[in-house]
Short mmCIF file of C-alpha atoms in Angstrom, two decimals:
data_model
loop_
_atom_site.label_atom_id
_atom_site.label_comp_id
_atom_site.label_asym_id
_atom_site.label_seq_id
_atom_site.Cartn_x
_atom_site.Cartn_y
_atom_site.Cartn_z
CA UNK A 545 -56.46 7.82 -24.03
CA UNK A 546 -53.74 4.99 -23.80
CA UNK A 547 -50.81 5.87 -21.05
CA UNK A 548 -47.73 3.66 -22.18
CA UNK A 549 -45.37 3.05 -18.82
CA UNK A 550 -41.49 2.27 -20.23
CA UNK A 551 -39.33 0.97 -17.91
CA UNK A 552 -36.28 2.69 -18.27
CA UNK A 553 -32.71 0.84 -17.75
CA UNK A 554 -31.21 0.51 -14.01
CA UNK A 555 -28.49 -0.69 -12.14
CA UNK A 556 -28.99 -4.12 -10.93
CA UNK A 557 -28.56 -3.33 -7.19
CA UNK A 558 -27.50 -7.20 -6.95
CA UNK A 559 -24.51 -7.16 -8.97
CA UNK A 560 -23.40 -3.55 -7.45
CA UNK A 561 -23.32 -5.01 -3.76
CA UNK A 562 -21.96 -8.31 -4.19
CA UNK A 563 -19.26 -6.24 -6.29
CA UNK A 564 -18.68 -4.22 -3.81
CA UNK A 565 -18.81 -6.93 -1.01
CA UNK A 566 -16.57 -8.96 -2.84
CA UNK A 567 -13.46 -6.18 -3.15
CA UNK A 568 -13.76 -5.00 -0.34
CA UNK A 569 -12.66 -8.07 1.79
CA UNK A 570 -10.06 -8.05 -1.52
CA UNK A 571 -9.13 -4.81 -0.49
CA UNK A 572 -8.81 -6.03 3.31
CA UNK A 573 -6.54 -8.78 2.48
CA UNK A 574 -4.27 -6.40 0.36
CA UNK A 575 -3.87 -3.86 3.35
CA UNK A 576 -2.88 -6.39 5.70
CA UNK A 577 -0.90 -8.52 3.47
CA UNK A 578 0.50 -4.77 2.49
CA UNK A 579 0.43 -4.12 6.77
CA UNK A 580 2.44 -7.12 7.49
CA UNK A 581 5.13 -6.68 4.75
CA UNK A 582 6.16 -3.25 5.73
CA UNK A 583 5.97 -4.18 9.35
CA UNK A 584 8.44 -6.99 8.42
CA UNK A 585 10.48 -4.58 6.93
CA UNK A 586 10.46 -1.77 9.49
CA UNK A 587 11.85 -4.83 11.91
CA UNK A 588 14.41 -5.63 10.12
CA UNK A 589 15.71 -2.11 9.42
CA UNK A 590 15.10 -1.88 5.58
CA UNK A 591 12.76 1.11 5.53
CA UNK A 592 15.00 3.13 7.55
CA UNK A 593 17.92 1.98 4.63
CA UNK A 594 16.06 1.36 1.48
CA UNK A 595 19.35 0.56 -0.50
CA UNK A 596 19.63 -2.79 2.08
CA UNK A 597 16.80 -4.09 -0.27
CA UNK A 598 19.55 -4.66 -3.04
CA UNK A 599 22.07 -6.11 -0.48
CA UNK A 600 20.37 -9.63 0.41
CA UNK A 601 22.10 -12.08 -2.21
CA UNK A 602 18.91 -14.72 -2.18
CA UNK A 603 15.38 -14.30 -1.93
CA UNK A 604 13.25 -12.12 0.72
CA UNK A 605 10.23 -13.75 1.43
CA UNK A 606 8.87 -10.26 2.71
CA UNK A 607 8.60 -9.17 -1.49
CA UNK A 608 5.54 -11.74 -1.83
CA UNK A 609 3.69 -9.77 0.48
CA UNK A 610 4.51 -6.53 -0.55
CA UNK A 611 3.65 -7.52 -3.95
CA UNK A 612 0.43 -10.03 -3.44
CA UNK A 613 -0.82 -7.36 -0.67
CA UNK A 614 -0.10 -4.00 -3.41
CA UNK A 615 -2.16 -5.93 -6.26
CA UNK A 616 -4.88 -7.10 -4.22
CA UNK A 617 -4.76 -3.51 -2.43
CA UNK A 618 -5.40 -1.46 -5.08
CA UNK A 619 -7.76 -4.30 -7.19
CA UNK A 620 -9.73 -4.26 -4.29
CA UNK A 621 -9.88 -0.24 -4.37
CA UNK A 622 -10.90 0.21 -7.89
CA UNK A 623 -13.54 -3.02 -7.61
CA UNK A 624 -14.88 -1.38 -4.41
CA UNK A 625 -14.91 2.38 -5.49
CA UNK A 626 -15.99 1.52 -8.78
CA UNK A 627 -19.27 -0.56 -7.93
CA UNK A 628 -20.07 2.00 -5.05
CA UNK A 629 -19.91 4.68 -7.18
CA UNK A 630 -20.87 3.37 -10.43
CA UNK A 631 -17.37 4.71 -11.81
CA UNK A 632 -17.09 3.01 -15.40
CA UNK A 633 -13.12 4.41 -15.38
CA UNK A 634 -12.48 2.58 -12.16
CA UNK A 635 -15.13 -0.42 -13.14
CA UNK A 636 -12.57 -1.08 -16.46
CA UNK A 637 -9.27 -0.32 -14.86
CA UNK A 638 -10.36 -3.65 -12.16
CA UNK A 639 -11.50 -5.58 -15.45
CA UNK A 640 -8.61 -5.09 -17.49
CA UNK A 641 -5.67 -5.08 -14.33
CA UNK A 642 -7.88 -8.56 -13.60
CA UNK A 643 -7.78 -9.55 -17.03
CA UNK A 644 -4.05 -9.20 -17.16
CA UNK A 645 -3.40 -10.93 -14.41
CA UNK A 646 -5.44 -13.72 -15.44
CA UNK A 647 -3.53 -14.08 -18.97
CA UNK A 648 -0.40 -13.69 -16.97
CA UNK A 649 -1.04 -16.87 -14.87
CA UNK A 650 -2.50 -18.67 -18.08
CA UNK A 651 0.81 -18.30 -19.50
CA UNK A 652 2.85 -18.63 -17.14
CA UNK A 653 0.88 -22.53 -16.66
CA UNK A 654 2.07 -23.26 -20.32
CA UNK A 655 5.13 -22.05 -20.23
CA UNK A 656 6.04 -23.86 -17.29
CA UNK A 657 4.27 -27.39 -19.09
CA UNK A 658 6.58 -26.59 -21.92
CA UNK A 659 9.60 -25.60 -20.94
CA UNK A 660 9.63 -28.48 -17.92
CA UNK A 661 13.50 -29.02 -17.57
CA UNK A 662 14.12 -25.27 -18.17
CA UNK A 663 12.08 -24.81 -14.91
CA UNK A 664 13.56 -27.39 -12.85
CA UNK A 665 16.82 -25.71 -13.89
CA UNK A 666 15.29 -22.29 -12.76
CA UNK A 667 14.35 -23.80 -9.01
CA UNK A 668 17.48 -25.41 -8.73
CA UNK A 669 19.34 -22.47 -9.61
CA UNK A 670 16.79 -20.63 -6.87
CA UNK A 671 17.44 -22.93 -4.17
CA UNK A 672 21.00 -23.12 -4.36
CA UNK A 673 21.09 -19.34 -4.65
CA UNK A 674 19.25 -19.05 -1.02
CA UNK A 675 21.29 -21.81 0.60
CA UNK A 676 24.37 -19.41 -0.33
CA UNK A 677 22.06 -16.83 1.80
CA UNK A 678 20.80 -18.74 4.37
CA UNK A 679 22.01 -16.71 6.99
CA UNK A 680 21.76 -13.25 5.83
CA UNK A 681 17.66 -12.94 6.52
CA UNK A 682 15.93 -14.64 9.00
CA UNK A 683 12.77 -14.86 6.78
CA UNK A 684 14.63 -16.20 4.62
CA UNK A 685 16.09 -18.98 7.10
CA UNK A 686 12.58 -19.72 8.08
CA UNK A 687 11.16 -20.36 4.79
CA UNK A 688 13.94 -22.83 3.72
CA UNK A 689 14.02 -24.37 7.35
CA UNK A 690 10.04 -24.94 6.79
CA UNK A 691 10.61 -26.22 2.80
CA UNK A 692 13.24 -28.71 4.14
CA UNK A 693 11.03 -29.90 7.17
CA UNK A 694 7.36 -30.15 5.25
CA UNK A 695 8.86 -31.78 1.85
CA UNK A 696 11.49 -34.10 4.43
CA UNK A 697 13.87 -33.31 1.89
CA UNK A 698 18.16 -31.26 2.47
CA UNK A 699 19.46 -28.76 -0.24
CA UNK A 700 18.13 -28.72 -3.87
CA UNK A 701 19.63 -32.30 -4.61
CA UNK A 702 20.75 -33.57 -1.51
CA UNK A 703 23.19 -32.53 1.65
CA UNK A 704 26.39 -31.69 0.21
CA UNK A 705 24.55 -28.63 -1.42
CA UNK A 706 25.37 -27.10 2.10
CA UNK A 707 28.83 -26.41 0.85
CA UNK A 708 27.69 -23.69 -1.12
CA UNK A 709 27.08 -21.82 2.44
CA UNK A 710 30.03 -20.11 4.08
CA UNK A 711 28.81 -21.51 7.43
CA UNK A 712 28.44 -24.57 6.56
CA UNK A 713 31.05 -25.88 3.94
CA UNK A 714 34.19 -28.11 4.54
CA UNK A 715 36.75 -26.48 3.45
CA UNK A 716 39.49 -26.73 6.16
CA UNK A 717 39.75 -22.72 6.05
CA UNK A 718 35.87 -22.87 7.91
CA UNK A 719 36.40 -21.38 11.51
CA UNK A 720 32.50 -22.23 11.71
CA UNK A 721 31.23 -24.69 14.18
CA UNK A 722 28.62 -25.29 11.73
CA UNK A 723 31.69 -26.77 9.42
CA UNK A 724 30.12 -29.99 6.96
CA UNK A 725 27.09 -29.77 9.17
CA UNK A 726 23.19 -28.92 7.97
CA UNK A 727 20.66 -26.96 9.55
CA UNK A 728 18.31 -28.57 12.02
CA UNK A 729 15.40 -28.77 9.89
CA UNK A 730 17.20 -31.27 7.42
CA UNK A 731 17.16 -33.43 10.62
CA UNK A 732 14.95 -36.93 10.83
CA UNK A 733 13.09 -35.73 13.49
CA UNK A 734 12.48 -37.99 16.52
CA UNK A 735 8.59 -38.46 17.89
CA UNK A 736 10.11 -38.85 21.26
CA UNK A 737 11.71 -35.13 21.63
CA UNK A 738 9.37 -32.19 22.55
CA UNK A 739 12.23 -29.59 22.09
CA UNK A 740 13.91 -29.48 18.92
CA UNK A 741 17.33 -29.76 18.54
CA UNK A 742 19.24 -27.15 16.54
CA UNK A 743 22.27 -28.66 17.00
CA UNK A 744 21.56 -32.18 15.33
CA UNK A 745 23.11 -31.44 12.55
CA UNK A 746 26.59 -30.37 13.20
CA UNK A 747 29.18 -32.34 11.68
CA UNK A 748 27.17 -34.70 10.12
CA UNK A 749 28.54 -34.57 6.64
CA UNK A 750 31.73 -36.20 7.83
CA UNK A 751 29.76 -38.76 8.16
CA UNK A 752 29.36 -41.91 5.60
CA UNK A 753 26.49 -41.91 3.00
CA UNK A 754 24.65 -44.61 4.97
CA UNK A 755 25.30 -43.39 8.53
CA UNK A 756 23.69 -40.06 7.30
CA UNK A 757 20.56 -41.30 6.34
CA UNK A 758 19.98 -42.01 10.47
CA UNK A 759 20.57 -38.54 11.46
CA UNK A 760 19.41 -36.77 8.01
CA UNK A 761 16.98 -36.35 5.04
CA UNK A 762 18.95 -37.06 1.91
CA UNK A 763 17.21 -35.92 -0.61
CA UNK A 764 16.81 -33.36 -2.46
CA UNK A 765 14.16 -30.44 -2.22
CA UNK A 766 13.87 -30.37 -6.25
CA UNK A 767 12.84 -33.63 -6.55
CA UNK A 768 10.99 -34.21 -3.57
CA UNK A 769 9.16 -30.77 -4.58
CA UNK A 770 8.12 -32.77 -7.83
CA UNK A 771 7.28 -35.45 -5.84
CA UNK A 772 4.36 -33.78 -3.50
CA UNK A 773 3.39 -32.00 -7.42
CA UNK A 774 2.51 -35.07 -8.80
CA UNK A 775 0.62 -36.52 -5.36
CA UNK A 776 -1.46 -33.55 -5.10
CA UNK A 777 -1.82 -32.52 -8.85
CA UNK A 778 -5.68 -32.73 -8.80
CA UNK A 779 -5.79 -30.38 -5.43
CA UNK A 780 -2.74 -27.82 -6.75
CA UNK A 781 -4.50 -28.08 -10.51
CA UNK A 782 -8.33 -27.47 -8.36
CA UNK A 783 -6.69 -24.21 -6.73
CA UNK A 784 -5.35 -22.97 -9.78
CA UNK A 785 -8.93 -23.70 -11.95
CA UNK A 786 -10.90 -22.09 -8.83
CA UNK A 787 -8.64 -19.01 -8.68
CA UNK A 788 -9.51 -18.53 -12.39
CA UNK A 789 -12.92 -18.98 -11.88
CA UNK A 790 -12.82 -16.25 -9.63
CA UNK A 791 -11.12 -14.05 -11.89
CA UNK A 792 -13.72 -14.80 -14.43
CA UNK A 793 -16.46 -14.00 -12.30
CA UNK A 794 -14.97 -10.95 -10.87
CA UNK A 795 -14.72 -9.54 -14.68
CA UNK A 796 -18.07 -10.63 -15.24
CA UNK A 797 -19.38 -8.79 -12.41
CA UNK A 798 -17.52 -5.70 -13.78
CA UNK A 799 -18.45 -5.47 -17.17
CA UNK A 800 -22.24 -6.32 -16.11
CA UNK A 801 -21.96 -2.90 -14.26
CA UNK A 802 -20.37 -1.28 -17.11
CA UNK A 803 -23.31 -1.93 -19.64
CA UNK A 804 -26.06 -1.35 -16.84
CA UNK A 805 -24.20 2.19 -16.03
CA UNK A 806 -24.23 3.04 -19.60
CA UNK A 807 -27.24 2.01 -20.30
CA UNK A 808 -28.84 4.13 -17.60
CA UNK A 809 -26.61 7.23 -18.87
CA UNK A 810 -27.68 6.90 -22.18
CA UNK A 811 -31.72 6.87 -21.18
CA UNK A 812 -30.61 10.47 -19.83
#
């Protein structure tokens, strides 16, 4: 008498583990990302006053990370709970939130390669809008002191954009001591100081074109933005393709799961 052995389908213990490794440092990220934002928050008052979250005329850095650290966070959640529990709801939910996301970004590439001068339009518009706020979040005031310093560049197309700020304009009607200055980080900086000088820019716009350019970057942060795009195109273009990849692979991963889960259910 003959004794046939048939294998029956499993789940490849491989793909569930590295699934679950994989979202779960996802998931990590996302909570502190998630952590940090609402810690930022809490600091500066706006979770104790919620409507303050409308009030801030330019843009609150603090947003990214509630918004890059709440997608990751719950990503990471279904990925995780999903492989570890072989959940084919929670396994689909992480391939087509993924999946979204992925055609989002894939979109939002060509659109921007289109519609070129539209964009340009949009940051200028962006950065103008936040000098205007400059001094109404401090996260704010770091992020465009740290644009203007790393791209060497002051305003969206040069100093006198600085007149859109209350603090800083020339009209003769400023009380500010900050009246047709800059802030510090459109500065040239000087190798020699070891403290910086926040006060280097003060009153420099009454200055000549050519005398600025001593004390001052004079350029704008649009173009020098473009600038640093097109040096480093083949590193910003290799983060972008890698990011994908990982997408890809993540959905992969998922949908691997899915057909080994329902395979084994339907040997049942």
């Amino acid at each position: 008498m003959k004794h046939h052995h048939l294998k029956g389908a499993e789940v490849s213990c491989c793909v569930k583990y590295f699934l679950f490794g994989f979202n779960i440092i996802f998931w990590l990220l996302g909570a502190a990302f998630l952590g940090i934002g609402l810690w930022a928050w809490a600091e500066k008052g706006v979770l104790s006053n919620l409507s303050s979250i409308t009030d801030l005329g330019g843009f609150d850095p603090v947003w990214l990370f509630i918004v890059v650290g709440g997608v990751m966070f719950i990503l990471g959640f279904a990925g995780c709970i999903g492989a570890l529990r072989e959940n084919t709801f929670l396994l689909k939910f992480f391939s087509v939130f993924l999946g979204l996301i992925f055609f989002l970004e894939l979109t939002t590439g060509i659109l921007a390669f289109v519609f070129k001068d539209w964009i340009k339009d949009q940051l200028n518009f962006f950065i103008n809008n936040n000098v205007k706020a400059y001094r109404d979040d401090i996260d704010l005031q770091n992020l465009i002191d740290f644009a203007q310093d790393y791209w060497s560049c002051c305003g969206a197309h040069g100093p006198d954009d600085w007149n859109l700020n209350m603090y800083f304009n020339c009209t003769q009607t400023n009380p500010s001591r900050e009246r047709c200055g800059v802030p510090f980080s459109c500065c040239v900086k000087d190798p020699a100081e070891d403290v910086i000088n926040t006060q280097c820019g003060y009153d420099v716009r009454l200055e000549g074109e050519l005398n600025r350019q001593k004390y001052i970057y004079t350029k704008g942060c649009v173009g020098q933005f473009e600038k640093w795009l097109q040096d480093n195109l083949i590193i910003v273009a290799g983060i972008f393709v890698g990011i994908a990849l990982l997408q890809i692979f993540g959905i992969c991963l998922a949908q691997n799961l899915v057909s080994d889960v329902k395979a084994v259910k339907a040997n049942w």
